[in-house]
Amino acid sequence: MKDITFRSLKKNLKKDFSKFKKLKIAVLGDSATQMYVQALKGYGYEIEVDFEIFEADYDQIELQTFDPNSEFYEFKADYVVVIYCINKLYKKFGKLENEEKSKFSDKIIFGFNALQQAINKSLNTKIIFFNFNEINDSVFGNFANKTETSFIYQTRKINFELMDLAKDLKNVFIQDISLLQSQYGAEALMDNKFYVNTELFFKIDILPIIAKNTADIIQSIEGKFKKCLILDLDNTIWGGIIGDDGIENIQIGDLGIGKAFTELQIWAKLLKNRGIILAVCSKNDEVNAKEPFEKHPEMILRLDDISVFVANWDNKADNINYIQKVLNIGFDSMVFLDDNPFERNMVRSHIADVTVPELPHDPAEYMTYIRSLNLFETASFTNEDEIRTSKYQVEAKRAVAQEKFVNETDFLESLEMECKVEPFNKFNTPRVAQLTQRSNQFNLRTIRYSEQEVETLRYDESCVTRAYSLNDKYGEYGLISLVILKKSDPKTLFIDTWIMSCRVLKRDVDKFVLNTLVQAAHDNKCDTIIGEYIRTAKNSMVENHYKDLGFSKEGDFWKLKLNKYKKMNCYINKI
């Protein structure tokens, strides 16, 4: 992983951002934020995003947000970053009488809520609040944890209540400064002498980490995040070599260095339960490699936690290519963990987009290092995420079955596919929003919608919404496609959004969906459907989508006249 410093980020500011995606960020702080802004802008170059940043003068948070004619609102930011300084919070707290101190957190959270309401009233944006690091003011000592009138009690309560607030607001997110303090220490986070002389709160050396954290949140909301963890086995998730040492001698469990490998397995298991796909890529005999998963009593991971299990003596880059083919996800959404520097460099040189952390030599340091990377930032979590492993295990079975068929038509017919078609509703809204945020490849216009915005679409009479859930004889795919149609005139439906999961490519789902869109157009007394393809770095696979489905190109748009449309043949039954 690349070592990034504040100096290197400042050098990035002189580089060419012109070819990168643009995002508008507004930064509001009650202390000076110019160094943070430089770090964030510079970090954008590392992830190929041009952050256009509006930085308000310090201590103008309320002035900017409660004035509807302010520069802040004229800027029309995609994201708003709000930074309150713990030192100024302490100053406010210190001026209160004791009876007011116990209600301090309620007053602060009330102000945060009023702030986000004011912003949401005028802007369709996402808000990122920095929470608070902790100050031990030594007024109560450890007894501070038992008294509501202590500053540490109120700070922790504010952080907790901020989480509660964000939990119920789909467009509000938290950057966890308190967690960074626990990881790097209070002295690494801030220098009070520096703050007193400059009004700059964060230390220079921590700014690249803070900027990366902000960018991680933004990237996850924009649909760019990690989906899959690929694990080597020997000396990565257990100590020793299974083929040489045997199951009874590998190091795992509560003794010695085995604790380090158990800790990594626990982390991987928690990721799997959150919806991250786990895969195995190991140079081993498959029977030997699977034995600990099946028989070792202290293994945390079991075979049913692994979506794709590859153990052979082939090149690991080739095996990761196979895993990618089965899962049908981008290489840039994969993380590969391997203790062997040769294997890590082999994968990096052949598949540059896969993230390959440079694991420490000592396994005891694995998790400290891995956690510091924040590899699996997410902007959402739904019930469907919890069952993702089983779906990809079923997909692996489909891939094996397909190899037995010479004729693709026979394979599609053998699947016995059925598709449920329904408008957006209160049950599928979270997953619909998540699909708009996460889908990059089969996404014709790459418009992102929050849950709140999807709920608005449900009640918009000018919109026609469709959600598609597929199953076959092997199991359920879940929600695999969605379409948002908007009436551009009384006789025309415009395809605002058409997204499909790459898991169902070459299943005739695109044909099935088009048949239902034509029916929706007829039901709405429309005679034309218009589509648009907006190119991104990720969606070239659908460049000819409308052409292949029989649309005619007219300028920048694709048009389908319904009086010339013939229902397309596909092997999917509507239910």
Coordinates of C-alpha atoms in Angstrom, one line a residue:
M1 CA 0.0 0.0 0.0
K2 CA 1.3 3.4 -0.9
D3 CA 2.7 5.6 1.9
I4 CA 1.1 9.0 1.6
T5 CA 2.3 12.1 3.4
F6 CA 0.9 15.7 3.7
R7 CA 3.9 16.8 1.6
S8 CA 3.0 14.3 -1.2
L9 CA -0.6 15.4 -1.1
K10 CA 0.4 19.1 -1.5
K11 CA 2.5 18.1 -4.5
N12 CA -0.6 16.5 -6.0
L13 CA -2.3 19.9 -6.1
K14 CA 0.0 20.9 -9.0
K15 CA -1.0 17.9 -11.1
D16 CA -3.7 17.6 -13.8
F17 CA -7.1 16.7 -12.4
S18 CA -9.0 17.5 -15.7
K19 CA -9.7 13.9 -16.7
F20 CA -11.1 12.9 -13.3
K21 CA -14.7 12.8 -12.1
K22 CA -15.7 16.0 -10.4
L23 CA -17.4 16.2 -7.0
K24 CA -18.3 19.4 -5.1
I25 CA -17.4 19.4 -1.4
A26 CA -18.3 22.2 1.1
V27 CA -16.2 22.3 4.2
L28 CA -17.5 24.1 7.3
G29 CA -15.5 24.3 10.5
D30 CA -15.4 26.3 13.7
S31 CA -11.5 26.1 13.6
A32 CA -9.2 26.7 10.7
T33 CA -9.6 24.0 8.0
Q34 CA -7.3 25.1 5.1
M35 CA -4.7 22.3 5.7
Y36 CA -7.4 19.7 5.8
V37 CA -8.8 21.1 2.6
Q38 CA -5.4 20.8 0.9
A39 CA -5.0 17.2 2.1
L40 CA -8.5 16.3 0.9
K41 CA -8.0 17.9 -2.5
G42 CA -4.6 16.3 -2.9
Y43 CA -5.9 12.9 -1.9
G44 CA -8.5 13.2 -4.7
Y45 CA -5.7 12.8 -7.1
E46 CA -4.8 9.4 -5.5
I47 CA -8.3 8.1 -6.2
E48 CA -8.8 10.0 -9.5
V49 CA -11.5 12.3 -8.3
D50 CA -11.4 16.1 -8.7
F51 CA -12.7 17.5 -5.4
E52 CA -13.9 21.1 -6.1
I53 CA -14.0 22.5 -2.5
F54 CA -15.8 25.4 -1.0
E55 CA -14.1 26.3 2.3
A56 CA -16.0 28.7 4.5
D57 CA -14.1 31.0 6.8
Y58 CA -13.6 29.4 10.1
D59 CA -16.3 29.7 12.8
Q60 CA -19.0 30.4 10.2
I61 CA -20.9 27.1 10.3
E62 CA -24.1 28.5 11.6
L63 CA -23.7 31.8 9.7
Q64 CA -23.4 29.9 6.4
T65 CA -26.1 27.2 7.0
F66 CA -28.8 29.4 8.4
D67 CA -28.6 32.1 5.7
P68 CA -30.4 30.9 2.6
N69 CA -28.5 33.4 0.5
S70 CA -25.0 32.5 1.7
E71 CA -22.1 31.5 -0.5
F72 CA -22.5 28.0 0.9
Y73 CA -25.9 27.5 -0.7
E74 CA -24.8 29.1 -4.0
F75 CA -22.0 26.5 -4.3
K76 CA -24.6 23.6 -4.3
A77 CA -22.3 21.0 -2.9
D78 CA -22.6 17.3 -3.5
Y79 CA -21.2 16.7 0.0
V80 CA -21.0 18.9 3.1
V81 CA -18.3 18.2 5.7
V82 CA -19.0 19.7 9.2
I83 CA -16.1 19.9 11.6
Y84 CA -16.6 21.1 15.2
C85 CA -13.4 21.3 17.4
I86 CA -13.3 19.6 20.8
N87 CA -11.4 22.6 22.3
K88 CA -14.3 25.0 21.4
L89 CA -16.8 22.4 22.7
Y90 CA -14.9 22.4 26.0
K91 CA -14.9 26.2 26.2
K92 CA -18.7 26.2 25.8
F93 CA -19.1 23.5 28.4
G94 CA -16.8 25.3 30.9
K95 CA -18.9 28.4 30.9
L96 CA -22.0 26.5 32.1
E97 CA -23.3 26.1 35.7
N98 CA -23.5 22.5 37.0
E99 CA -27.3 22.1 36.4
E100 CA -26.8 23.0 32.8
K101 CA -23.8 20.7 32.2
S102 CA -25.9 17.5 32.5
K103 CA -28.0 18.7 29.6
F104 CA -25.1 19.8 27.4
S105 CA -25.2 16.9 25.0
D106 CA -28.9 17.4 24.4
K107 CA -28.3 21.0 23.4
I108 CA -25.4 20.1 21.1
I109 CA -27.4 17.4 19.3
F110 CA -30.4 19.7 19.0
G111 CA -28.0 22.1 17.2
F112 CA -26.7 19.4 14.9
N113 CA -30.2 18.3 14.0
A114 CA -31.2 21.9 13.3
L115 CA -28.1 22.3 11.1
Q116 CA -28.9 19.3 9.0
Q117 CA -32.5 20.3 8.7
A118 CA -31.5 23.7 7.4
I119 CA -29.1 22.2 4.9
N120 CA -31.6 19.6 3.7
K121 CA -34.3 22.2 3.2
S122 CA -32.2 23.9 0.5
L123 CA -29.8 21.2 -0.8
N124 CA -30.0 17.7 -2.1
T125 CA -26.7 16.7 -0.5
K126 CA -24.9 14.3 1.9
I127 CA -23.7 15.6 5.2
I128 CA -20.6 14.2 6.9
F129 CA -20.2 15.2 10.6
F130 CA -16.9 14.8 12.3
N131 CA -17.5 13.3 15.8
F132 CA -15.3 14.3 18.8
N133 CA -12.0 13.0 20.1
E134 CA -11.8 13.0 23.9
I135 CA -10.1 15.4 26.3
N136 CA -9.2 14.1 29.7
D137 CA -9.5 17.3 31.7
S138 CA -8.7 15.5 35.0
V139 CA -11.5 17.3 36.9
F140 CA -13.1 14.1 38.1
G141 CA -10.5 11.5 37.2
N142 CA -12.0 8.1 36.6
F143 CA -15.1 9.2 38.4
A144 CA -16.0 11.2 35.3
N145 CA -17.5 8.0 34.0
K146 CA -20.1 8.1 36.8
T147 CA -21.2 11.8 36.7
E148 CA -23.2 13.5 34.0
T149 CA -21.7 16.9 34.8
S150 CA -18.2 15.8 33.6
F151 CA -16.9 16.8 30.2
I152 CA -15.9 13.2 29.3
Y153 CA -19.4 11.9 30.1
Q154 CA -21.0 14.6 27.9
T155 CA -18.5 14.1 25.1
R156 CA -19.2 10.4 24.9
K157 CA -22.9 11.0 25.1
I158 CA -22.7 13.5 22.2
N159 CA -20.9 10.9 20.1
F160 CA -23.5 8.3 21.0
E161 CA -26.4 10.6 20.3
L162 CA -24.8 11.7 17.0
M163 CA -24.8 8.0 16.0
D164 CA -28.5 7.8 16.9
L165 CA -29.2 10.9 14.8
A166 CA -27.3 9.6 11.8
K167 CA -29.0 6.1 12.1
D168 CA -32.3 7.7 11.3
L169 CA -31.2 10.1 8.6
K170 CA -30.2 8.4 5.3
N171 CA -28.1 11.3 4.1
V172 CA -26.1 11.9 7.3
F173 CA -22.8 10.1 7.8
I174 CA -20.2 10.2 10.6
Q175 CA -16.4 10.5 10.2
D176 CA -15.1 8.8 13.4
I177 CA -12.4 11.0 14.8
S178 CA -12.8 9.3 18.2
L179 CA -11.8 6.0 16.6
L180 CA -8.8 7.6 15.0
Q181 CA -7.7 8.8 18.4
S182 CA -8.0 5.3 19.8
Q183 CA -5.9 4.0 16.8
Y184 CA -3.2 6.6 16.7
G185 CA -3.3 8.2 20.1
A186 CA -4.2 11.7 21.3
E187 CA -0.7 13.1 20.7
A188 CA -0.8 12.0 17.1
L189 CA -4.1 13.6 16.5
M190 CA -3.7 17.1 17.8
D191 CA -1.0 19.5 19.2
N192 CA -2.5 22.1 21.6
K193 CA 0.5 24.4 21.1
F194 CA -0.1 24.3 17.3
Y195 CA -3.8 25.0 17.8
V196 CA -3.3 27.9 20.2
N197 CA -1.0 29.6 17.7
T198 CA -2.8 28.8 14.4
E199 CA -6.4 27.8 15.1
L200 CA -5.5 24.6 13.1
F201 CA -6.8 21.7 15.1
F202 CA -5.3 18.6 13.6
K203 CA -1.6 17.8 13.4
I204 CA -0.1 17.9 9.9
D205 CA 1.0 14.2 10.0
I206 CA -2.5 12.9 10.7
L207 CA -4.2 14.9 7.9
P208 CA -3.6 12.3 5.1
I209 CA -5.3 9.7 7.3
I210 CA -8.2 12.0 8.0
A211 CA -8.5 13.0 4.3
K212 CA -8.5 9.4 3.3
N213 CA -11.3 8.6 5.8
T214 CA -13.4 11.4 4.3
A215 CA -12.7 10.2 0.8
D216 CA -13.5 6.6 1.9
I217 CA -17.0 7.7 3.0
I218 CA -17.6 9.6 -0.2
Q219 CA -16.3 6.8 -2.4
S220 CA -18.5 4.3 -0.7
I221 CA -21.6 6.5 -1.3
E222 CA -20.5 7.0 -4.9
G223 CA -20.5 3.2 -5.3
K224 CA -16.8 2.5 -5.2
F225 CA -15.9 0.1 -2.4
K226 CA -14.5 -3.3 -1.7
K227 CA -16.8 -6.3 -2.1
C228 CA -14.6 -9.4 -1.8
L229 CA -11.8 -10.6 0.5
I230 CA -9.5 -13.3 -1.1
L231 CA -7.5 -15.3 1.4
D232 CA -4.4 -17.3 1.1
L233 CA -4.2 -20.2 3.7
D234 CA -0.8 -21.3 4.9
N235 CA 0.8 -18.7 7.3
T236 CA -2.1 -16.3 6.4
I237 CA -5.2 -17.6 8.2
W238 CA -3.3 -20.3 10.1
G239 CA 0.3 -20.8 11.1
G240 CA 2.3 -23.5 9.3
I241 CA 1.8 -25.4 6.0
I242 CA -1.1 -27.8 6.0
G243 CA 0.4 -30.2 3.4
D244 CA 3.6 -30.6 5.5
D245 CA 2.5 -30.1 9.1
G246 CA -0.9 -31.8 9.0
I247 CA -4.1 -30.6 10.6
E248 CA -3.0 -31.4 14.1
N249 CA 0.1 -29.1 13.9
I250 CA -1.1 -25.9 12.2
Q251 CA -1.2 -22.9 14.6
I252 CA -4.7 -21.7 15.3
G253 CA -6.6 -21.1 18.5
D254 CA -5.7 -19.7 21.9
L255 CA -2.0 -20.7 22.2
G256 CA 0.9 -18.6 21.2
I257 CA 0.9 -17.1 17.7
G258 CA -2.2 -19.1 16.9
K259 CA -4.1 -16.2 18.6
A260 CA -3.1 -13.8 15.7
F261 CA -4.5 -16.1 13.1
T262 CA -7.7 -16.6 15.0
E263 CA -8.0 -12.8 15.3
L264 CA -7.8 -12.5 11.5
Q265 CA -10.3 -15.3 11.0
I266 CA -12.8 -13.6 13.4
W267 CA -12.4 -10.3 11.4
A268 CA -13.0 -12.2 8.1
K269 CA -16.1 -13.9 9.6
L270 CA -17.5 -10.5 10.7
L271 CA -16.9 -9.2 7.2
K272 CA -18.7 -12.1 5.7
N273 CA -21.7 -11.6 8.1
R274 CA -21.7 -8.0 6.9
G275 CA -22.0 -9.0 3.3
I276 CA -18.4 -9.1 2.1
I277 CA -17.7 -12.1 -0.2
L278 CA -15.0 -14.4 1.1
A279 CA -12.9 -16.5 -1.4
V280 CA -9.8 -18.7 -1.0
C281 CA -6.8 -18.7 -3.3
S282 CA -4.1 -21.1 -2.2
K283 CA -1.3 -23.2 -3.6
N284 CA -2.3 -26.5 -2.1
D285 CA -4.0 -29.8 -2.8
E286 CA -7.7 -29.1 -2.4
V287 CA -8.4 -32.0 -0.1
N288 CA -5.6 -30.9 2.3
A289 CA -6.7 -27.2 2.1
K290 CA -10.3 -27.9 3.0
E291 CA -9.5 -30.3 5.9
P292 CA -9.1 -27.6 8.6
F293 CA -12.3 -25.9 7.5
E294 CA -14.1 -29.2 7.9
K295 CA -12.4 -30.8 10.9
H296 CA -10.3 -28.4 13.0
P297 CA -12.2 -27.6 16.2
E298 CA -10.6 -24.1 16.6
M299 CA -11.2 -22.9 13.1
I300 CA -13.5 -19.8 13.0
L301 CA -14.1 -20.0 9.3
R302 CA -15.9 -22.9 7.8
L303 CA -16.5 -24.0 4.2
D304 CA -20.0 -22.5 4.2
D305 CA -18.4 -19.1 4.8
I306 CA -16.4 -19.3 1.5
S307 CA -18.1 -18.4 -1.7
V308 CA -15.4 -19.6 -4.1
F309 CA -12.7 -22.0 -2.9
V310 CA -9.7 -22.4 -5.2
A311 CA -6.8 -24.6 -4.1
N312 CA -4.4 -25.9 -6.7
W313 CA -0.8 -25.4 -7.9
D314 CA -1.6 -22.8 -10.7
N315 CA -0.5 -19.2 -10.8
K316 CA -2.4 -17.2 -8.2
A317 CA -3.1 -14.4 -10.7
D318 CA -4.8 -16.9 -13.0
N319 CA -6.8 -18.2 -10.0
I320 CA -7.9 -14.8 -9.0
N321 CA -9.0 -14.2 -12.6
Y322 CA -11.1 -17.4 -12.3
I323 CA -12.6 -16.1 -9.0
Q324 CA -13.4 -12.8 -10.7
K325 CA -15.1 -14.6 -13.5
V326 CA -17.3 -16.6 -11.2
L327 CA -18.3 -13.7 -9.0
N328 CA -18.6 -11.2 -11.9
I329 CA -17.3 -8.2 -9.9
G330 CA -14.6 -5.7 -10.7
F331 CA -11.0 -6.4 -9.8
D332 CA -10.9 -3.1 -8.0
S333 CA -13.5 -4.3 -5.6
M334 CA -11.2 -7.2 -4.5
V335 CA -8.7 -7.4 -1.6
F336 CA -6.1 -10.2 -1.6
L337 CA -4.3 -11.2 1.6
D338 CA -1.1 -13.4 1.3
D339 CA 1.9 -13.7 3.7
N340 CA 4.3 -14.3 0.8
P341 CA 5.9 -11.2 -0.8
F342 CA 6.5 -13.1 -4.1
E343 CA 2.8 -14.0 -4.4
R344 CA 1.8 -10.4 -3.5
N345 CA 4.0 -8.9 -6.2
M346 CA 2.9 -11.5 -8.7
V347 CA -0.7 -10.5 -8.3
R348 CA 0.1 -6.8 -8.3
S349 CA 2.1 -7.1 -11.5
H350 CA -0.6 -9.1 -13.4
I351 CA -3.8 -7.6 -11.9
A352 CA -3.1 -4.0 -10.9
D353 CA -6.6 -3.2 -9.8
V354 CA -6.7 -5.8 -7.0
T355 CA -5.8 -4.3 -3.6
V356 CA -2.9 -6.3 -2.1
P357 CA -1.9 -5.0 1.4
E358 CA 1.8 -5.4 2.3
L359 CA 1.3 -7.6 5.3
P360 CA 3.9 -7.3 8.1
H361 CA 6.4 -10.1 8.6
D362 CA 5.1 -10.9 12.1
P363 CA 1.5 -12.3 12.1
A364 CA 0.9 -10.7 15.5
E365 CA 0.9 -7.4 13.6
Y366 CA -1.5 -8.4 10.8
M367 CA -4.7 -7.1 12.3
T368 CA -3.2 -3.8 13.6
Y369 CA -2.0 -3.1 10.1
I370 CA -5.1 -4.3 8.3
R371 CA -7.5 -2.3 10.5
S372 CA -5.5 0.9 9.9
L373 CA -6.2 0.6 6.1
N374 CA -10.0 0.9 6.5
L375 CA -10.4 -1.4 3.4
F376 CA -14.1 -2.1 3.7
E377 CA -15.9 1.3 4.2
T378 CA -19.6 1.1 3.3
A379 CA -22.5 3.5 3.1
S380 CA -25.3 1.0 3.6
F381 CA -26.2 -2.3 5.1
T382 CA -29.4 -4.3 4.4
N383 CA -30.7 -7.8 5.3
E384 CA -29.8 -9.0 1.8
D385 CA -26.1 -8.3 2.6
E386 CA -26.2 -11.0 5.3
I387 CA -27.1 -13.8 2.8
R388 CA -24.7 -12.7 0.0
T389 CA -22.3 -15.6 0.6
S390 CA -24.9 -18.3 0.0
K391 CA -26.0 -16.5 -3.2
Y392 CA -22.4 -16.5 -4.6
Q393 CA -22.0 -20.2 -3.6
V394 CA -25.0 -20.9 -5.7
E395 CA -23.6 -18.8 -8.5
A396 CA -20.4 -21.0 -8.4
K397 CA -22.7 -24.1 -8.9
R398 CA -24.3 -22.4 -11.9
A399 CA -20.8 -21.7 -13.4
V400 CA -19.9 -25.4 -13.0
A401 CA -23.2 -26.5 -14.5
Q402 CA -22.9 -24.2 -17.5
E403 CA -19.6 -25.8 -18.5
K404 CA -21.6 -29.0 -19.1
F405 CA -23.7 -27.4 -21.8
V406 CA -22.4 -26.9 -25.4
N407 CA -25.5 -24.9 -26.3
E408 CA -26.2 -21.8 -24.3
T409 CA -29.9 -21.9 -25.1
D410 CA -30.1 -25.3 -23.6
F411 CA -28.4 -24.0 -20.5
L412 CA -30.7 -21.1 -20.1
E413 CA -33.8 -23.3 -20.6
S414 CA -32.4 -25.7 -17.9
L415 CA -32.3 -23.0 -15.3
E416 CA -36.1 -22.7 -15.1
M417 CA -35.9 -18.9 -14.3
E418 CA -38.7 -16.9 -12.8
C419 CA -38.8 -13.2 -12.3
K420 CA -40.9 -11.1 -9.9
V421 CA -41.7 -7.6 -11.2
E422 CA -43.0 -4.9 -8.9
P423 CA -42.9 -1.2 -8.4
F424 CA -40.6 0.3 -5.7
N425 CA -42.2 -0.2 -2.3
K426 CA -41.4 0.2 1.4
F427 CA -39.9 -3.3 1.5
N428 CA -37.5 -3.0 -1.5
T429 CA -36.6 0.6 -1.1
P430 CA -33.4 0.1 0.9
R431 CA -32.1 -2.5 -1.6
V432 CA -33.1 -0.4 -4.6
A433 CA -31.1 2.6 -3.2
Q434 CA -28.2 0.3 -2.4
L435 CA -28.2 -1.0 -6.0
T436 CA -28.1 2.5 -7.4
Q437 CA -25.2 3.4 -5.2
R438 CA -23.2 0.2 -5.8
S439 CA -23.7 -0.6 -9.5
N440 CA -21.1 0.7 -11.9
Q441 CA -20.8 -1.7 -14.8
F442 CA -24.3 -2.4 -16.0
N443 CA -25.5 1.2 -15.3
L444 CA -26.5 3.2 -18.3
R445 CA -26.5 6.7 -16.7
T446 CA -24.9 6.1 -13.3
I447 CA -27.4 8.2 -11.3
R448 CA -27.2 7.6 -7.5
Y449 CA -30.3 7.6 -5.3
S450 CA -30.5 7.7 -1.5
E451 CA -33.3 5.9 0.3
Q452 CA -35.0 9.2 0.9
E453 CA -34.9 9.9 -2.9
V454 CA -36.2 6.5 -3.8
E455 CA -39.1 7.0 -1.4
T456 CA -39.9 10.3 -3.2
L457 CA -39.9 8.5 -6.6
R458 CA -42.5 6.0 -5.2
Y459 CA -45.0 8.8 -4.9
D460 CA -44.1 10.7 -8.1
E461 CA -46.9 10.3 -10.6
S462 CA -44.6 11.3 -13.5
C463 CA -42.4 8.2 -12.7
V464 CA -42.8 4.5 -13.4
T465 CA -40.6 2.3 -11.3
R466 CA -39.8 -1.4 -11.6
A467 CA -37.8 -3.8 -9.4
Y468 CA -36.9 -7.3 -10.7
S469 CA -36.1 -10.3 -8.4
L470 CA -35.0 -13.5 -10.1
N471 CA -34.8 -17.1 -9.0
D472 CA -34.0 -20.4 -10.7
K473 CA -33.8 -24.1 -9.8
Y474 CA -30.5 -23.4 -7.9
G475 CA -31.9 -20.7 -5.7
E476 CA -32.7 -17.0 -5.4
Y477 CA -30.6 -14.2 -7.0
G478 CA -32.6 -11.5 -5.1
L479 CA -33.1 -8.0 -6.5
I480 CA -31.1 -8.1 -9.8
S481 CA -32.4 -5.1 -11.8
L482 CA -34.2 -1.9 -11.5
V483 CA -35.6 0.7 -13.9
I484 CA -36.8 4.2 -13.4
L485 CA -38.9 5.7 -16.2
K486 CA -39.9 9.3 -16.3
K487 CA -42.6 10.9 -18.6
S488 CA -40.8 13.4 -20.7
D489 CA -44.1 14.2 -22.5
P490 CA -47.5 12.6 -22.4
K491 CA -46.5 10.0 -25.1
T492 CA -42.9 9.3 -24.1
L493 CA -41.1 7.5 -21.3
F494 CA -37.5 8.4 -20.7
I495 CA -35.2 5.7 -19.1
D496 CA -33.7 7.7 -16.2
T497 CA -32.0 4.6 -14.7
W498 CA -31.5 1.1 -15.9
I499 CA -29.3 -1.1 -13.7
M500 CA -28.7 -4.8 -13.7
S501 CA -26.5 -7.0 -11.6
C502 CA -23.6 -8.5 -13.4
R503 CA -24.5 -11.8 -11.8
V504 CA -27.2 -12.3 -14.4
L505 CA -25.4 -11.3 -17.5
K506 CA -26.1 -13.6 -20.4
R507 CA -29.3 -14.8 -18.7
D508 CA -31.7 -12.8 -21.1
V509 CA -32.7 -10.6 -18.3
D510 CA -32.2 -7.5 -20.5
K511 CA -34.7 -8.8 -23.0
F512 CA -37.2 -9.7 -20.3
V513 CA -36.9 -6.3 -18.7
L514 CA -37.4 -4.5 -22.1
N515 CA -40.6 -6.6 -22.6
T516 CA -41.9 -5.3 -19.3
L517 CA -41.0 -1.7 -20.1
V518 CA -42.8 -1.8 -23.3
Q519 CA -45.9 -3.1 -21.4
A520 CA -45.5 -0.3 -18.9
A521 CA -45.4 2.2 -21.8
H522 CA -48.6 0.8 -23.2
D523 CA -50.2 0.9 -19.8
N524 CA -49.3 4.6 -19.6
K525 CA -50.6 5.3 -23.1
C526 CA -47.1 6.1 -24.4
D527 CA -45.8 5.2 -27.9
T528 CA -42.1 5.9 -27.5
I529 CA -39.3 4.9 -25.1
I530 CA -36.1 6.9 -25.0
G531 CA -32.8 5.8 -23.5
E532 CA -29.4 7.4 -23.0
Y533 CA -26.0 6.0 -22.4
I534 CA -23.6 8.2 -20.4
R535 CA -20.0 6.9 -20.6
T536 CA -18.0 6.4 -17.4
A537 CA -14.8 4.6 -16.7
K538 CA -16.7 1.5 -15.6
N539 CA -19.7 1.1 -17.9
S540 CA -18.3 0.5 -21.3
M541 CA -19.8 -3.0 -21.3
V542 CA -23.3 -1.4 -22.0
E543 CA -22.2 1.0 -24.7
N544 CA -24.1 -0.9 -27.3
H545 CA -27.0 -1.9 -25.0
Y546 CA -29.7 0.0 -26.7
K547 CA -28.4 -0.8 -30.1
D548 CA -28.5 -4.5 -29.4
L549 CA -32.1 -4.2 -28.1
G550 CA -33.3 -2.6 -31.4
F551 CA -33.3 1.1 -30.4
S552 CA -32.4 3.7 -33.1
K553 CA -29.8 6.4 -32.4
E554 CA -31.0 10.0 -32.7
G555 CA -28.4 12.5 -31.7
D556 CA -27.3 11.6 -28.1
F557 CA -30.3 9.5 -27.4
W558 CA -31.8 6.1 -28.4
K559 CA -35.4 5.8 -29.4
L560 CA -37.8 2.8 -29.5
K561 CA -41.1 3.2 -31.3
L562 CA -43.6 0.8 -29.8
N563 CA -45.6 0.2 -33.0
K564 CA -42.5 -1.5 -34.5
Y565 CA -41.7 -3.6 -31.4
K566 CA -41.9 -7.3 -31.4
K567 CA -41.7 -9.1 -28.0
M568 CA -38.3 -10.6 -27.4
N569 CA -37.8 -14.3 -26.8
C570 CA -36.2 -15.2 -23.4
Y571 CA -36.2 -18.1 -21.0
I572 CA -37.7 -16.3 -18.0
N573 CA -41.3 -16.6 -16.8
K574 CA -42.9 -13.6 -15.0
I575 CA -44.4 -14.4 -11.6

